[in-house]
Amino acid sequence: MQISATVNTHPVSDERLAEILADPGFGNHFTDHMFTVEWTPDAGWHDARIEPYGPLTLDPATAVLHYAQETFEGMKAYRHADGSIWTFRPEANAERMVTSSHRLALPVLEVPDFLQAVQELVRIDQRWVPDTTEPGAGEKSLYLRPFMFASEKFLGVRPSQHVTFMVIASPAGSYFKGGLKPVSLWLTEEYTRAGRGGMGAAKTGGNYASSLVAQQEAAAHGCDQVVFLDAQEGTYVEELGGMNMYFVYADGRIVTPATGTILEGITRSSIIELAQKMGHPVEERRFGIEEWREGVTSGEIVEIFACGTAAVVTPVGSLKWDGGEVPCAHEGGEVTMAIRKALVDIQYGRAEDPFGWMHRIV
Ligand code: PLP
Ligand code: COI
Protein backbone atom coordinates (compact mmCIF):
# COMPACT_ATOMS: atom_id res chain seq x y z
CA MET A 1 0.00 0.00 0.00
CA GLN A 2 1.35 3.43 -0.99
CA ILE A 3 0.76 5.88 1.86
CA SER A 4 1.14 9.64 1.39
CA ALA A 5 1.99 11.71 4.46
CA THR A 6 1.11 15.29 5.37
CA VAL A 7 2.94 16.21 8.53
CA ASN A 8 1.06 18.17 11.19
CA THR A 9 2.67 21.61 11.33
CA HIS A 10 0.92 22.39 14.63
CA PRO A 11 1.65 19.33 16.75
CA VAL A 12 0.89 19.32 20.47
CA SER A 13 3.77 21.05 22.29
CA ASP A 14 6.30 18.99 24.25
CA GLU A 15 5.13 20.61 27.49
CA ARG A 16 1.47 19.79 26.85
CA LEU A 17 2.37 16.26 25.73
CA ALA A 18 4.30 15.69 28.97
CA GLU A 19 1.21 16.79 30.94
CA ILE A 20 -1.04 14.47 28.94
CA LEU A 21 1.29 11.49 29.27
CA ALA A 22 1.61 12.05 33.03
CA ASP A 23 -2.08 11.16 33.45
CA PRO A 24 -3.66 10.11 30.16
CA GLY A 25 -6.75 8.30 31.50
CA PHE A 26 -8.47 6.36 28.73
CA GLY A 27 -9.72 7.69 25.40
CA ASN A 28 -9.38 11.38 26.25
CA HIS A 29 -6.47 12.62 24.14
CA PHE A 30 -5.52 11.93 20.52
CA THR A 31 -2.19 12.08 18.73
CA ASP A 32 -1.07 14.55 16.06
CA HIS A 33 -1.97 12.36 13.06
CA MET A 34 -4.52 9.90 11.74
CA PHE A 35 -4.49 7.28 8.97
CA THR A 36 -7.22 7.01 6.31
CA VAL A 37 -7.81 4.78 3.28
CA GLU A 38 -11.00 4.60 1.21
CA TRP A 39 -12.73 1.82 -0.71
CA THR A 40 -15.12 1.66 -3.64
CA PRO A 41 -16.09 -1.46 -5.61
CA ASP A 42 -14.34 -0.14 -8.74
CA ALA A 43 -11.13 1.27 -7.30
CA GLY A 44 -10.75 -1.09 -4.31
CA TRP A 45 -8.73 0.41 -1.42
CA HIS A 46 -7.16 3.67 -2.52
CA ASP A 47 -5.87 7.07 -1.42
CA ALA A 48 -4.08 5.83 1.70
CA ARG A 49 -2.83 8.78 3.68
CA ILE A 50 -1.58 10.06 6.99
CA GLU A 51 -2.76 13.56 7.82
CA PRO A 52 -3.02 15.87 10.81
CA TYR A 53 -5.62 14.57 13.28
CA GLY A 54 -8.89 16.42 12.94
CA PRO A 55 -12.67 16.28 12.54
CA LEU A 56 -14.34 14.58 9.57
CA THR A 57 -16.93 16.25 7.40
CA LEU A 58 -19.78 13.79 6.84
CA ASP A 59 -22.95 14.21 4.82
CA PRO A 60 -26.01 13.81 7.12
CA ALA A 61 -27.06 10.88 4.90
CA THR A 62 -23.80 8.97 5.48
CA ALA A 63 -24.88 5.34 5.84
CA VAL A 64 -23.05 4.51 9.08
CA LEU A 65 -24.99 7.24 10.91
CA HIS A 66 -28.23 5.45 10.10
CA TYR A 67 -27.53 1.72 9.87
CA ALA A 68 -24.35 1.30 11.94
CA GLN A 69 -22.41 -0.63 9.29
CA GLU A 70 -19.11 -0.41 11.15
CA THR A 71 -16.32 -2.50 12.65
CA PHE A 72 -13.44 -1.59 14.93
CA GLU A 73 -10.41 -2.94 16.73
CA GLY A 74 -8.55 -2.15 19.94
CA MET A 75 -4.83 -2.74 20.40
CA LYS A 76 -1.86 -1.10 22.08
CA ALA A 77 1.72 0.00 21.39
CA TYR A 78 4.15 -0.42 24.30
CA ARG A 79 7.49 1.29 24.87
CA HIS A 80 10.20 -0.99 26.20
CA ALA A 81 13.02 0.10 28.52
CA ASP A 82 15.46 0.55 25.59
CA GLY A 83 13.05 3.00 23.92
CA SER A 84 11.86 0.55 21.25
CA ILE A 85 8.12 0.38 20.49
CA TRP A 86 6.14 -2.84 20.04
CA THR A 87 2.61 -4.03 19.39
CA PHE A 88 1.09 -7.23 20.78
CA ARG A 89 -0.23 -9.82 18.29
CA PRO A 90 -1.30 -7.15 15.78
CA GLU A 91 -2.02 -9.76 13.11
CA ALA A 92 -4.69 -11.21 15.41
CA ASN A 93 -6.47 -7.82 15.43
CA ALA A 94 -6.11 -7.59 11.65
CA GLU A 95 -7.61 -11.07 11.23
CA ARG A 96 -10.45 -10.34 13.64
CA MET A 97 -11.30 -7.20 11.68
CA VAL A 98 -11.57 -9.36 8.54
CA THR A 99 -13.99 -11.67 10.38
CA SER A 100 -15.99 -8.74 11.77
CA SER A 101 -16.09 -7.08 8.35
CA HIS A 102 -17.49 -10.25 6.74
CA ARG A 103 -20.32 -10.21 9.29
CA LEU A 104 -21.05 -6.52 8.62
CA ALA A 105 -20.85 -6.92 4.82
CA LEU A 106 -17.86 -4.58 4.68
CA PRO A 107 -14.91 -5.11 2.31
CA VAL A 108 -11.83 -7.00 3.47
CA LEU A 109 -8.77 -4.94 4.32
CA GLU A 110 -5.90 -7.39 3.86
CA VAL A 111 -3.84 -8.19 6.96
CA PRO A 112 -0.57 -6.66 5.64
CA ASP A 113 -2.37 -3.39 4.81
CA PHE A 114 -3.90 -3.23 8.30
CA LEU A 115 -0.48 -3.85 9.84
CA GLN A 116 1.19 -1.23 7.65
CA ALA A 117 -1.43 1.40 8.53
CA VAL A 118 -0.95 0.82 12.26
CA GLN A 119 2.81 0.74 11.96
CA GLU A 120 3.06 3.98 9.98
CA LEU A 121 0.78 5.87 12.35
CA VAL A 122 2.75 4.70 15.39
CA ARG A 123 6.02 5.63 13.67
CA ILE A 124 4.93 9.18 12.92
CA ASP A 125 3.39 9.66 16.38
CA GLN A 126 6.03 7.74 18.31
CA ARG A 127 6.60 10.54 20.85
CA TRP A 128 3.05 9.77 22.07
CA VAL A 129 3.98 6.26 23.27
CA PRO A 130 4.45 6.75 27.02
CA ASP A 131 7.75 5.96 28.72
CA THR A 132 7.09 3.49 31.51
CA THR A 133 10.57 3.08 32.90
CA GLU A 134 10.39 5.95 35.39
CA PRO A 135 9.51 4.88 38.95
CA GLY A 136 5.76 5.17 39.51
CA ALA A 137 5.04 5.56 35.78
CA GLY A 138 2.62 2.62 35.91
CA GLU A 139 1.33 0.68 32.95
CA LYS A 140 0.83 3.17 30.17
CA SER A 141 0.64 2.55 26.45
CA LEU A 142 -0.62 4.07 23.23
CA TYR A 143 -4.10 2.67 22.54
CA LEU A 144 -4.74 2.17 18.83
CA ARG A 145 -8.21 2.26 17.37
CA PRO A 146 -8.51 1.01 13.78
CA PHE A 147 -12.10 1.30 12.48
CA MET A 148 -14.02 0.88 9.24
CA PHE A 149 -17.36 2.45 8.37
CA ALA A 150 -19.98 2.86 5.66
CA SER A 151 -19.18 6.30 4.25
CA GLU A 152 -21.56 6.34 1.29
CA LYS A 153 -24.21 9.08 1.16
CA PHE A 154 -27.22 6.82 0.67
CA LEU A 155 -30.26 5.89 2.74
CA GLY A 156 -31.11 2.60 1.05
CA VAL A 157 -30.47 -0.47 3.19
CA ARG A 158 -27.68 -2.34 1.44
CA PRO A 159 -23.90 -2.67 1.89
CA SER A 160 -22.23 0.69 1.42
CA GLN A 161 -20.47 1.33 -1.88
CA HIS A 162 -18.04 3.70 -0.24
CA VAL A 163 -16.15 2.58 2.83
CA THR A 164 -13.51 4.33 4.92
CA PHE A 165 -10.90 2.67 7.14
CA MET A 166 -9.04 4.81 9.66
CA VAL A 167 -6.60 4.42 12.53
CA ILE A 168 -6.44 6.89 15.41
CA ALA A 169 -4.31 6.64 18.55
CA SER A 170 -4.76 7.73 22.15
CA PRO A 171 -2.35 7.47 25.08
CA ALA A 172 -3.80 5.25 27.79
CA GLY A 173 -3.37 4.68 31.48
CA SER A 174 -5.73 2.53 33.53
CA TYR A 175 -9.14 1.84 31.93
CA PHE A 176 -10.84 1.90 35.32
CA LYS A 177 -10.60 5.08 37.37
CA GLY A 178 -9.80 3.22 40.58
CA GLY A 179 -6.77 1.46 39.05
CA LEU A 180 -6.41 -2.22 39.87
CA LYS A 181 -9.14 -2.64 42.47
CA PRO A 182 -11.72 -5.38 41.85
CA VAL A 183 -14.71 -4.40 39.71
CA SER A 184 -18.19 -5.17 41.01
CA LEU A 185 -20.60 -6.74 38.53
CA TRP A 186 -24.31 -6.47 37.87
CA LEU A 187 -26.04 -9.47 36.31
CA THR A 188 -28.61 -8.23 33.87
CA GLU A 189 -31.57 -10.55 33.45
CA GLU A 190 -33.45 -8.19 31.16
CA TYR A 191 -30.92 -7.39 28.43
CA THR A 192 -28.78 -9.68 26.31
CA ARG A 193 -25.81 -8.78 24.18
CA ALA A 194 -25.93 -11.34 21.38
CA GLY A 195 -28.17 -14.02 19.99
CA ARG A 196 -27.66 -17.02 17.73
CA GLY A 197 -26.81 -15.74 14.26
CA GLY A 198 -26.35 -12.21 15.59
CA MET A 199 -23.24 -10.05 15.78
CA GLY A 200 -21.88 -11.01 19.21
CA ALA A 201 -18.63 -12.39 17.82
CA ALA A 202 -18.00 -9.29 15.69
CA LYS A 203 -16.37 -6.16 17.01
CA THR A 204 -18.96 -3.67 15.85
CA GLY A 205 -20.36 -0.51 17.41
CA GLY A 206 -23.93 -1.81 17.67
CA ASN A 207 -22.92 -4.35 20.30
CA TYR A 208 -21.62 -1.55 22.48
CA ALA A 209 -24.66 0.66 21.84
CA SER A 210 -26.90 -2.18 22.98
CA SER A 211 -24.83 -2.69 26.14
CA LEU A 212 -25.21 0.89 27.39
CA VAL A 213 -28.67 0.66 28.93
CA ALA A 214 -27.57 -2.49 30.78
CA GLN A 215 -24.45 -0.67 31.92
CA GLN A 216 -26.69 2.16 33.22
CA GLU A 217 -28.70 -0.44 35.11
CA ALA A 218 -25.43 -1.73 36.62
CA ALA A 219 -24.41 1.78 37.70
CA ALA A 220 -27.85 2.39 39.22
CA HIS A 221 -27.25 -0.69 41.39
CA GLY A 222 -23.83 0.57 42.44
CA CYS A 223 -21.88 -1.82 40.19
CA ASP A 224 -18.99 -1.05 37.85
CA GLN A 225 -19.78 -3.39 34.96
CA VAL A 226 -22.55 -5.57 33.60
CA VAL A 227 -22.45 -9.34 32.96
CA PHE A 228 -24.45 -10.73 30.06
CA LEU A 229 -26.01 -14.18 29.92
CA ASP A 230 -26.79 -16.14 26.76
CA ALA A 231 -29.93 -14.98 24.96
CA GLN A 232 -31.45 -18.40 24.39
CA GLU A 233 -31.60 -19.90 27.87
CA GLY A 234 -30.56 -17.00 30.09
CA THR A 235 -28.33 -19.45 31.92
CA TYR A 236 -24.80 -19.26 30.61
CA VAL A 237 -22.31 -16.49 31.35
CA GLU A 238 -21.09 -14.77 28.20
CA GLU A 239 -18.91 -11.73 28.93
CA LEU A 240 -18.88 -8.14 30.15
CA GLY A 241 -19.57 -5.14 27.91
CA GLY A 242 -15.92 -4.93 26.86
CA MET A 243 -14.09 -7.85 28.52
CA ASN A 244 -13.97 -11.64 28.60
CA MET A 245 -14.16 -13.60 31.87
CA TYR A 246 -12.14 -16.22 33.73
CA PHE A 247 -12.94 -18.34 36.80
CA VAL A 248 -10.12 -19.83 38.88
CA TYR A 249 -10.83 -23.03 40.84
CA ALA A 250 -9.21 -24.11 44.11
CA ASP A 251 -7.65 -27.09 42.31
CA GLY A 252 -5.82 -24.77 39.88
CA ARG A 253 -8.15 -25.23 36.91
CA ILE A 254 -9.34 -22.12 35.12
CA VAL A 255 -12.55 -21.87 33.11
CA THR A 256 -13.53 -19.33 30.47
CA PRO A 257 -16.88 -19.23 28.67
CA ALA A 258 -16.72 -20.78 25.19
CA THR A 259 -17.03 -18.58 22.15
CA GLY A 260 -19.72 -18.40 19.50
CA THR A 261 -21.73 -15.40 20.58
CA ILE A 262 -18.97 -13.68 22.56
CA LEU A 263 -16.10 -11.60 21.24
CA GLU A 264 -13.09 -13.85 20.82
CA GLY A 265 -10.63 -11.74 22.81
CA ILE A 266 -6.96 -11.72 21.96
CA THR A 267 -6.13 -11.27 25.64
CA ARG A 268 -8.44 -14.22 26.38
CA SER A 269 -6.69 -16.51 23.90
CA SER A 270 -3.23 -15.36 25.09
CA ILE A 271 -4.21 -16.19 28.68
CA ILE A 272 -5.23 -19.69 27.63
CA GLU A 273 -1.68 -20.27 26.39
CA LEU A 274 0.03 -18.49 29.28
CA ALA A 275 -2.02 -20.24 31.96
CA GLN A 276 -1.37 -23.64 30.40
CA LYS A 277 2.34 -22.90 30.36
CA MET A 278 2.07 -21.95 34.04
CA GLY A 279 0.54 -25.37 34.73
CA HIS A 280 -3.16 -24.50 34.92
CA PRO A 281 -5.53 -26.79 33.02
CA VAL A 282 -7.83 -24.47 30.99
CA GLU A 283 -11.43 -25.32 30.14
CA GLU A 284 -13.26 -23.42 27.42
CA ARG A 285 -16.88 -24.36 27.88
CA ARG A 286 -20.35 -23.18 28.69
CA PHE A 287 -20.38 -21.78 32.21
CA GLY A 288 -23.71 -21.55 34.04
CA ILE A 289 -24.57 -18.69 36.36
CA GLU A 290 -25.46 -21.28 39.05
CA GLU A 291 -21.93 -22.61 38.84
CA TRP A 292 -20.70 -19.10 39.70
CA ARG A 293 -23.08 -18.66 42.63
CA GLU A 294 -22.44 -22.12 44.06
CA GLY A 295 -18.71 -22.14 43.30
CA VAL A 296 -18.00 -18.92 45.17
CA THR A 297 -20.27 -19.87 48.07
CA SER A 298 -18.67 -23.32 48.47
CA GLY A 299 -15.14 -21.98 48.04
CA GLU A 300 -14.53 -24.06 44.94
CA ILE A 301 -14.09 -20.88 42.86
CA VAL A 302 -11.31 -18.88 44.47
CA GLU A 303 -10.72 -16.03 42.03
CA ILE A 304 -12.53 -14.38 39.14
CA PHE A 305 -11.05 -11.95 36.66
CA ALA A 306 -11.93 -10.12 33.46
CA CYS A 307 -9.56 -9.41 30.58
CA GLY A 308 -9.26 -7.33 27.46
CA THR A 309 -6.89 -4.95 25.71
CA ALA A 310 -8.16 -1.84 27.48
CA ALA A 311 -8.77 -3.54 30.84
CA VAL A 312 -5.68 -5.85 30.72
CA VAL A 313 -6.43 -8.33 33.58
CA THR A 314 -8.80 -6.90 36.17
CA PRO A 315 -9.92 -8.74 39.32
CA VAL A 316 -13.67 -9.23 39.68
CA GLY A 317 -15.37 -8.55 43.00
CA SER A 318 -18.95 -9.25 43.99
CA LEU A 319 -21.84 -10.18 41.68
CA LYS A 320 -25.27 -8.63 42.27
CA TRP A 321 -28.60 -9.27 40.63
CA ASP A 322 -32.20 -8.34 41.25
CA GLY A 323 -32.75 -9.95 44.64
CA GLY A 324 -29.34 -11.32 45.50
CA GLU A 325 -25.62 -11.11 45.69
CA VAL A 326 -22.61 -13.40 45.82
CA PRO A 327 -19.62 -11.94 47.54
CA CYS A 328 -16.24 -11.56 46.06
CA ALA A 329 -14.08 -14.55 45.40
CA HIS A 330 -10.59 -13.76 46.66
CA GLU A 331 -9.81 -10.15 45.57
CA GLY A 332 -6.91 -9.75 43.20
CA GLY A 333 -5.88 -13.30 44.07
CA GLU A 334 -2.58 -15.01 43.48
CA VAL A 335 -3.42 -16.68 40.19
CA THR A 336 -5.01 -13.54 38.74
CA MET A 337 -1.99 -11.44 39.62
CA ALA A 338 0.51 -14.06 38.38
CA ILE A 339 -1.26 -14.32 35.02
CA ARG A 340 -1.49 -10.55 34.81
CA LYS A 341 2.21 -10.17 35.52
CA ALA A 342 3.20 -12.85 33.01
CA LEU A 343 1.18 -11.07 30.32
CA VAL A 344 2.29 -7.48 30.98
CA ASP A 345 5.92 -8.51 31.44
CA ILE A 346 5.87 -9.84 27.87
CA GLN A 347 4.04 -6.75 26.59
CA TYR A 348 6.50 -4.34 28.23
CA GLY A 349 9.56 -6.40 27.27
CA ARG A 350 10.41 -7.33 30.85
CA ALA A 351 10.16 -11.05 30.12
CA GLU A 352 11.05 -13.27 27.20
CA ASP A 353 8.39 -13.73 24.55
CA PRO A 354 8.42 -17.47 23.89
CA PHE A 355 5.22 -17.24 21.83
CA GLY A 356 6.52 -14.67 19.32
CA TRP A 357 3.63 -12.34 20.19
CA MET A 358 5.50 -9.03 20.10
CA HIS A 359 5.98 -7.12 16.85
CA ARG A 360 8.61 -4.37 16.77
CA ILE A 361 7.58 -1.08 15.15
CA VAL A 362 10.34 1.38 16.12
N1 PLP B 1 -15.25 -8.67 24.79
C1 PLP B 1 -15.63 -7.48 24.34
C2 PLP B 1 -17.08 -7.23 24.15
C3 PLP B 1 -14.67 -6.49 24.04
O1 PLP B 1 -15.02 -5.29 23.59
C4 PLP B 1 -13.31 -6.77 24.25
C5 PLP B 1 -12.29 -5.75 23.99
O2 PLP B 1 -11.75 -5.64 22.96
C6 PLP B 1 -12.95 -8.05 24.70
C7 PLP B 1 -13.94 -8.96 24.97
C8 PLP B 1 -11.53 -8.43 24.86
O3 PLP B 1 -10.89 -8.57 23.63
P1 PLP B 1 -9.36 -8.28 23.43
O4 PLP B 1 -8.65 -9.09 24.46
O5 PLP B 1 -9.04 -8.72 22.05
O6 PLP B 1 -9.15 -6.82 23.63
C1 COI C 1 -10.66 -2.89 24.03
O1 COI C 1 -10.32 -3.46 25.06
O2 COI C 1 -9.87 -2.61 23.13
C2 COI C 1 -12.05 -2.55 23.81
O3 COI C 1 -12.39 -2.36 22.69
C3 COI C 1 -12.94 -2.46 24.97
C4 COI C 1 -13.64 -1.15 25.09
C5 COI C 1 -12.72 0.02 25.20
C6 COI C 1 -14.68 -0.99 24.03
PDB file of N, CA and C and ligand atoms in Angstrom, residues 26 72 74 143 145 175 203 208 242 308-310, ligand 2:
ATOM      1  N   PHE A  26      -8.206   7.228  29.888  1.00  0.00           N
ATOM      2  CA  PHE A  26      -8.468   6.363  28.727  1.00  0.00           C
ATOM      3  C   PHE A  26      -9.361   7.087  27.730  1.00  0.00           C
ATOM      4  N   PHE A  72     -14.619  -2.250  14.365  1.00  0.00           N
ATOM      5  CA  PHE A  72     -13.438  -1.589  14.934  1.00  0.00           C
ATOM      6  C   PHE A  72     -12.545  -2.590  15.633  1.00  0.00           C
ATOM      7  N   GLY A  74      -9.221  -2.823  18.830  1.00  0.00           N
ATOM      8  CA  GLY A  74      -8.549  -2.153  19.939  1.00  0.00           C
ATOM      9  C   GLY A  74      -7.242  -2.873  20.184  1.00  0.00           C
ATOM     10  N   TYR A 143      -2.961   3.481  23.004  1.00  0.00           N
ATOM     11  CA  TYR A 143      -4.099   2.671  22.539  1.00  0.00           C
ATOM     12  C   TYR A 143      -4.374   3.009  21.078  1.00  0.00           C
ATOM     13  N   ARG A 145      -6.822   2.544  17.717  1.00  0.00           N
ATOM     14  CA  ARG A 145      -8.206   2.260  17.372  1.00  0.00           C
ATOM     15  C   ARG A 145      -8.373   2.284  15.840  1.00  0.00           C
ATOM     16  N   TYR A 175      -7.790   1.714  32.480  1.00  0.00           N
ATOM     17  CA  TYR A 175      -9.135   1.839  31.926  1.00  0.00           C
ATOM     18  C   TYR A 175     -10.139   2.206  33.020  1.00  0.00           C
ATOM     19  N   LYS A 203     -16.654  -7.380  16.246  1.00  0.00           N
ATOM     20  CA  LYS A 203     -16.367  -6.163  17.014  1.00  0.00           C
ATOM     21  C   LYS A 203     -16.971  -5.005  16.227  1.00  0.00           C
ATOM     22  N   TYR A 208     -21.950  -2.428  21.353  1.00  0.00           N
ATOM     23  CA  TYR A 208     -21.622  -1.554  22.484  1.00  0.00           C
ATOM     24  C   TYR A 208     -22.800  -0.611  22.747  1.00  0.00           C
ATOM     25  N   GLY A 242     -17.149  -5.088  27.634  1.00  0.00           N
ATOM     26  CA  GLY A 242     -15.916  -4.934  26.863  1.00  0.00           C
ATOM     27  C   GLY A 242     -14.779  -5.814  27.350  1.00  0.00           C
ATOM     28  N   GLY A 308      -9.079  -7.945  28.772  1.00  0.00           N
ATOM     29  CA  GLY A 308      -9.256  -7.326  27.464  1.00  0.00           C
ATOM     30  C   GLY A 308      -8.107  -6.360  27.224  1.00  0.00           C
ATOM     31  N   THR A 309      -7.997  -5.857  26.019  1.00  0.00           N
ATOM     32  CA  THR A 309      -6.891  -4.952  25.705  1.00  0.00           C
ATOM     33  C   THR A 309      -6.920  -3.723  26.601  1.00  0.00           C
ATOM     34  N   ALA A 310      -8.072  -3.064  26.686  1.00  0.00           N
ATOM     35  CA  ALA A 310      -8.160  -1.845  27.482  1.00  0.00           C
ATOM     36  C   ALA A 310      -8.027  -2.172  28.967  1.00  0.00           C
TER      37      ALA A 310
HETATM   38  C1  COI B   2     -10.663  -2.887  24.029  1.00  0.00           C
HETATM   39  O1  COI B   2     -10.315  -3.456  25.055  1.00  0.00           O
HETATM   40  O2  COI B   2      -9.865  -2.609  23.131  1.00  0.00           O
HETATM   41  C2  COI B   2     -12.053  -2.551  23.812  1.00  0.00           C
HETATM   42  O3  COI B   2     -12.395  -2.356  22.692  1.00  0.00           O
HETATM   43  C3  COI B   2     -12.936  -2.462  24.973  1.00  0.00           C
HETATM   44  C4  COI B   2     -13.644  -1.151  25.088  1.00  0.00           C
HETATM   45  C5  COI B   2     -12.725   0.024  25.201  1.00  0.00           C
HETATM   46  C6  COI B   2     -14.683  -0.988  24.027  1.00  0.00           C
END
